[in-house]
Short mmCIF file of C-alpha atoms in Angstrom, two decimals:
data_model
loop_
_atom_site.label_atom_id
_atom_site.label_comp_id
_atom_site.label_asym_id
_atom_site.label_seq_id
_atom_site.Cartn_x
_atom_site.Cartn_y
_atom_site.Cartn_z
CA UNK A 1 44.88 156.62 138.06
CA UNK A 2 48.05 154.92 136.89
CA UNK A 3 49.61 152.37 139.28
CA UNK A 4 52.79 154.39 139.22
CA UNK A 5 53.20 157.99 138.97
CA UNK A 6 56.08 160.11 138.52
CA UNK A 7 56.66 163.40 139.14
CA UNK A 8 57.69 165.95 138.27
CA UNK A 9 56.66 165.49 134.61
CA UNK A 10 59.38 167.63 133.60
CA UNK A 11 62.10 169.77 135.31
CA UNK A 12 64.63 171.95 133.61
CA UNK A 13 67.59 172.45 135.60
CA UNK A 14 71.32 174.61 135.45
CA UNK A 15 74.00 172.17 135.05
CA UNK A 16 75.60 171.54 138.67
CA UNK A 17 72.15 171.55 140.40
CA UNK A 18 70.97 168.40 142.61
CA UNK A 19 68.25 166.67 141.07
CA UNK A 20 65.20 164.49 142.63
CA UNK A 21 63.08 162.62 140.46
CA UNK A 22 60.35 160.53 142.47
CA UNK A 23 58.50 157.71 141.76
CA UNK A 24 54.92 156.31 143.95
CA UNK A 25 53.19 152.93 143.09
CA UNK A 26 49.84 151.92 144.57
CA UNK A 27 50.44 147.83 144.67
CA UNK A 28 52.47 145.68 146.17
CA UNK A 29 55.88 145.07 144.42
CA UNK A 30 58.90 143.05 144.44
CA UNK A 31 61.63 145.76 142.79
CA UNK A 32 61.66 148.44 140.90
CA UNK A 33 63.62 149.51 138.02
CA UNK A 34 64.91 152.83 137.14
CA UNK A 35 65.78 153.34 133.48
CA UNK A 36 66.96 156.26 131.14
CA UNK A 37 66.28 156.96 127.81
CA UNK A 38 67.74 158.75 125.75
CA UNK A 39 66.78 161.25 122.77
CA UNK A 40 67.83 158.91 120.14
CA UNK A 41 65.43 155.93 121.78
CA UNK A 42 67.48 153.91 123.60
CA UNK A 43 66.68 152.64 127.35
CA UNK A 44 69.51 152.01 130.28
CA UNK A 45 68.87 150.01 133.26
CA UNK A 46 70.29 152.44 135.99
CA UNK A 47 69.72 150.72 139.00
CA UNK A 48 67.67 147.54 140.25
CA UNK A 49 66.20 147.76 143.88
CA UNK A 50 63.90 145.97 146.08
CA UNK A 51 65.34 147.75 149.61
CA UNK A 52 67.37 150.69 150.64
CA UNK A 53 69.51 152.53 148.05
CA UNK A 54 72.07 152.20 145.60
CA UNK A 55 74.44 154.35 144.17
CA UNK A 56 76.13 154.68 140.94
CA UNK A 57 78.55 157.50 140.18
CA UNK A 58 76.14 160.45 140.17
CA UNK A 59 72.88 158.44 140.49
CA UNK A 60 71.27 157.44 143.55
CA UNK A 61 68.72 155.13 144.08
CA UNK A 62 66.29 155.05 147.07
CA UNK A 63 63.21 153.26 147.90
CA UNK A 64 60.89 152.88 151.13
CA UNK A 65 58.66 149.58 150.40
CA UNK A 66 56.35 150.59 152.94
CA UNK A 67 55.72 153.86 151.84
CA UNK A 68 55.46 152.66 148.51
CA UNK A 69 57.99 155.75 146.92
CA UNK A 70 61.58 155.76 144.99
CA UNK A 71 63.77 158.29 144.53
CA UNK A 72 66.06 159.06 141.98
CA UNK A 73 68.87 161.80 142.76
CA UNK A 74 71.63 163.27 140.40
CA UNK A 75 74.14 165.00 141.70
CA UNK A 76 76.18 167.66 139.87
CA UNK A 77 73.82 167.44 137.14
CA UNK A 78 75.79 167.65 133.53
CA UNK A 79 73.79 168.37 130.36
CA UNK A 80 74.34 164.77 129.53
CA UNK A 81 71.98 163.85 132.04
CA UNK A 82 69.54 165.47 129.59
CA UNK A 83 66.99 162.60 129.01
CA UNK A 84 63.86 161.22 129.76
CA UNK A 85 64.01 158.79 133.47
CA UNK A 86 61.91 155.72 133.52
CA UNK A 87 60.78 154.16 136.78
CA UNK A 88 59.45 150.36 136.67
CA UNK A 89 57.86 148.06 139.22
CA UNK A 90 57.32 144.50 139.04
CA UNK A 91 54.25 144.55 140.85
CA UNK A 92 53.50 141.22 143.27
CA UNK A 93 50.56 140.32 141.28
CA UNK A 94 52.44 140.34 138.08
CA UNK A 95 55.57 138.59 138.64
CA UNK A 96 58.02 139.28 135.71
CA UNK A 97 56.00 141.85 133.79
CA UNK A 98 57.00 145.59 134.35
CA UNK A 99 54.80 148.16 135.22
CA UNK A 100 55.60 151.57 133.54
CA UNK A 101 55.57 155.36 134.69
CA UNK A 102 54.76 157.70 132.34
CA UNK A 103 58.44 158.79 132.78
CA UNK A 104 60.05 162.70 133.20
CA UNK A 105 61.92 164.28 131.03
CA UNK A 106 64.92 165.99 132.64
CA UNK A 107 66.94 169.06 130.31
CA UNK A 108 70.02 170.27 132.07
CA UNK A 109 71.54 173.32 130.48
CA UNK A 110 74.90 174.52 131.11
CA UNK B 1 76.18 149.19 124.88
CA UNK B 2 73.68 146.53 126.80
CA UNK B 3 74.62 143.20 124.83
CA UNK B 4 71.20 143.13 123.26
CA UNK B 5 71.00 143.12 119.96
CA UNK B 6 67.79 144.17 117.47
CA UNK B 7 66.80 144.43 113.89
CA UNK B 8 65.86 146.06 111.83
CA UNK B 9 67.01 149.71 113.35
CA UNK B 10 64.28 151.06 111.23
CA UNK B 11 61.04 149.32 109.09
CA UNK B 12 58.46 151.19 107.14
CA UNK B 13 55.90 149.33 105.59
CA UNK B 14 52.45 149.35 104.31
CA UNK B 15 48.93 148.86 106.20
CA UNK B 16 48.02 145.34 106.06
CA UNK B 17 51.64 143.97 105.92
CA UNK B 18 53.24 141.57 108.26
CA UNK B 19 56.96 142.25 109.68
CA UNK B 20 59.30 140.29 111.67
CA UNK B 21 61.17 141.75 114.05
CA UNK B 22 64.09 140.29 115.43
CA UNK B 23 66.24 140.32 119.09
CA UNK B 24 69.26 138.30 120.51
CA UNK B 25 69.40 138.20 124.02
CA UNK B 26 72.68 139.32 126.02
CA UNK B 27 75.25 135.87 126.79
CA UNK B 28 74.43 133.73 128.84
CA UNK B 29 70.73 135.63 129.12
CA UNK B 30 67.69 133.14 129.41
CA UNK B 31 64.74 135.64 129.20
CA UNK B 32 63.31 137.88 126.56
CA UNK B 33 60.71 140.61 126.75
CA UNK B 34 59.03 142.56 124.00
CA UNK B 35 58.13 145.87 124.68
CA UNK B 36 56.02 148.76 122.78
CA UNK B 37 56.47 152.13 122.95
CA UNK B 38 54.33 154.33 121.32
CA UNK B 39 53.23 158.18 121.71
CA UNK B 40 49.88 158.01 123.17
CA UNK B 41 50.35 154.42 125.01
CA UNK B 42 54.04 155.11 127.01
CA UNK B 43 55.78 151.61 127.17
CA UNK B 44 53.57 148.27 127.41
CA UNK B 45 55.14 145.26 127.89
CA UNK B 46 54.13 142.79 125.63
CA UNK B 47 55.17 139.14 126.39
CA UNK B 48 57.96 137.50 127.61
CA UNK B 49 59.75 133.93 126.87
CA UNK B 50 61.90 132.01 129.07
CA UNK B 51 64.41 129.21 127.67
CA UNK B 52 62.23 129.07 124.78
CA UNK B 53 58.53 128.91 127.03
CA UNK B 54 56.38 131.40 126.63
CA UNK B 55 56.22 132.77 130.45
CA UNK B 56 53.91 135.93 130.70
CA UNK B 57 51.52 137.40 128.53
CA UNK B 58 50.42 141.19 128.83
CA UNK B 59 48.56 143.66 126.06
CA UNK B 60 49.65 141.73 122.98
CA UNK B 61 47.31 142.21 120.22
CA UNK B 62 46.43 138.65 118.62
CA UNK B 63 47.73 140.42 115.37
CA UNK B 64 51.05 139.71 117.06
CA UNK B 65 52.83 136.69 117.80
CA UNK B 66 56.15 135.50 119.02
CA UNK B 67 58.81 133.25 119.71
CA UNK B 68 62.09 132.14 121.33
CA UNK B 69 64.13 129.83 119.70
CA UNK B 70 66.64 126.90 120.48
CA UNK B 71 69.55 129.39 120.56
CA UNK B 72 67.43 131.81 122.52
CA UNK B 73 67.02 134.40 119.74
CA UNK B 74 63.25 135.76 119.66
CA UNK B 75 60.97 136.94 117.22
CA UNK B 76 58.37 139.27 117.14
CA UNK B 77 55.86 138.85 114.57
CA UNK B 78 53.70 141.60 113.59
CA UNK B 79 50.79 141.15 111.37
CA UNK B 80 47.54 142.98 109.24
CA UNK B 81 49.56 146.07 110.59
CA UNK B 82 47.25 149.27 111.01
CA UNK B 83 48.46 153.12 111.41
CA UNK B 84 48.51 152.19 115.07
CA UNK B 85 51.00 149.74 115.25
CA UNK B 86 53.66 152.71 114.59
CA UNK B 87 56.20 152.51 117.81
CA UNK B 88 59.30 151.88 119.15
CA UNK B 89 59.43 148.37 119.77
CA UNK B 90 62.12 146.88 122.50
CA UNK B 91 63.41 143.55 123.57
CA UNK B 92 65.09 142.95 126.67
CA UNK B 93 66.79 140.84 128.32
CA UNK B 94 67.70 139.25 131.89
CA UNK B 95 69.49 135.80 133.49
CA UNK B 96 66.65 134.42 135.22
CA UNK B 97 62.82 134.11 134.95
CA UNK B 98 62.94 137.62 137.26
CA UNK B 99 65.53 140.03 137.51
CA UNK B 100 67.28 143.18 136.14
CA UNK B 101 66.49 143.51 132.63
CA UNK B 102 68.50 144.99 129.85
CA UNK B 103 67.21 146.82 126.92
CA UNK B 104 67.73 146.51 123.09
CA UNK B 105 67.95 149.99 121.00
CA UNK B 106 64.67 149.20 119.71
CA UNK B 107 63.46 148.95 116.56
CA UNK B 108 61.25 151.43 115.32
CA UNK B 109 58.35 150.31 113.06
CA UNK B 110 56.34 152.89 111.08
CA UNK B 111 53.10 151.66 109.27
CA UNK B 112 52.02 154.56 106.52
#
């Protein structure tokens, strides 16, 4: 079992729709990044967070330490959301390293 | 545009060769990562070097080497290179020792 799952793998959504990704880890960690990458390769750092949620234009952040989840939302999803969406924990144990999810890859279609 | 900088965008190269691959960090930036991306593996961090120190060490082949130098530039050295060394390979960057990190495009190495 991977330390941190994601889910769903993939979703295919209409353009406009609300979108959840979510993210569990099963250690102890200190943040956790969320990142986007697109087709051509490259990876974004879309949010930072250790506590509570963040927001960023469309993109919200959310994440319940105790629980040990994140969420990622997108709201009025645009087919240049289209990409795959990282999340990334810096477990306890680990300090700086990041800890990958196997990522999911979102396709909005207008 | 994250401020990190890599190259070669591309490398193709030979089984048994050794490549260099090269990242400067965002300004003012103290930390660099190496990443690796390939199909089967997802993203693996590699190692990372702080102010020139090597600082954490994860699945880095001893095939591979690196370093951070005086101007905080790193290097990624990649050597006897087998089919499975074909990936994406990222550098990032962040201030401190721990913190948000920002990515390089990546180069990606193929090994035929």
């Amino acid at each position: 079992k991977n330390e941190v799952e994601q889910s769903p793998q993939n979703l295919t959504a209409q353009e406009g729709e609300f979108i959840t990704i979510n993210c569990s880890y099963s250690v102890g960690i200190s943040a956790l990044h969320w990142l986007q990458q697109h087709p051509g390769g490259g990876i974004v750092s879309l949010f930072m967070l250790s506590s509570g949620k963040k927001k960023h234009g469309r993109l919200i952040a959310t994440i319940n330490i105790q629980e040990k989840h994140s969420s990622l939302h997108i709201t009025a999803s645009h087919p240049r959301d289209s990409a795959v969406y990282i999340c990334a924990v810096f477990m306890k144990t680990s300090g700086s390293r990041l800890t990958f999810g196997e990522g999911t890859q979102l396709t909005v279609n207008p | 545009d994250s401020g990190v900088t890599q190259t070669p965008k591309h490398l193709i190269t030979a089984t048994g060769q050794r490549v260099t691959l090269r990242c400067s960090p965002r300004s003012g930036d103290l930390s660099v990562y190496w990443y690796q991306q390939s199909l089967d593996q997802g993203l693996q961090f590699l190692i990372q070097y702080y102010n020139g120190e090597e600082r954490a060490k994860g699945n880095i082949l001893e095939r591979f080497s690196a370093q951070q130098f005086p101007d905080l530039h790193s290097e990624l050295n990649l050597s006897s290179l087998e089919l499975g060394d074909s990936a994406l390979y990222f550098c990032a960057s962040s201030v401190g020792r721990f913190g948000e990190q920002y990515f390089g495009p990546g180069t990606r190495l193929t090994v035929t």
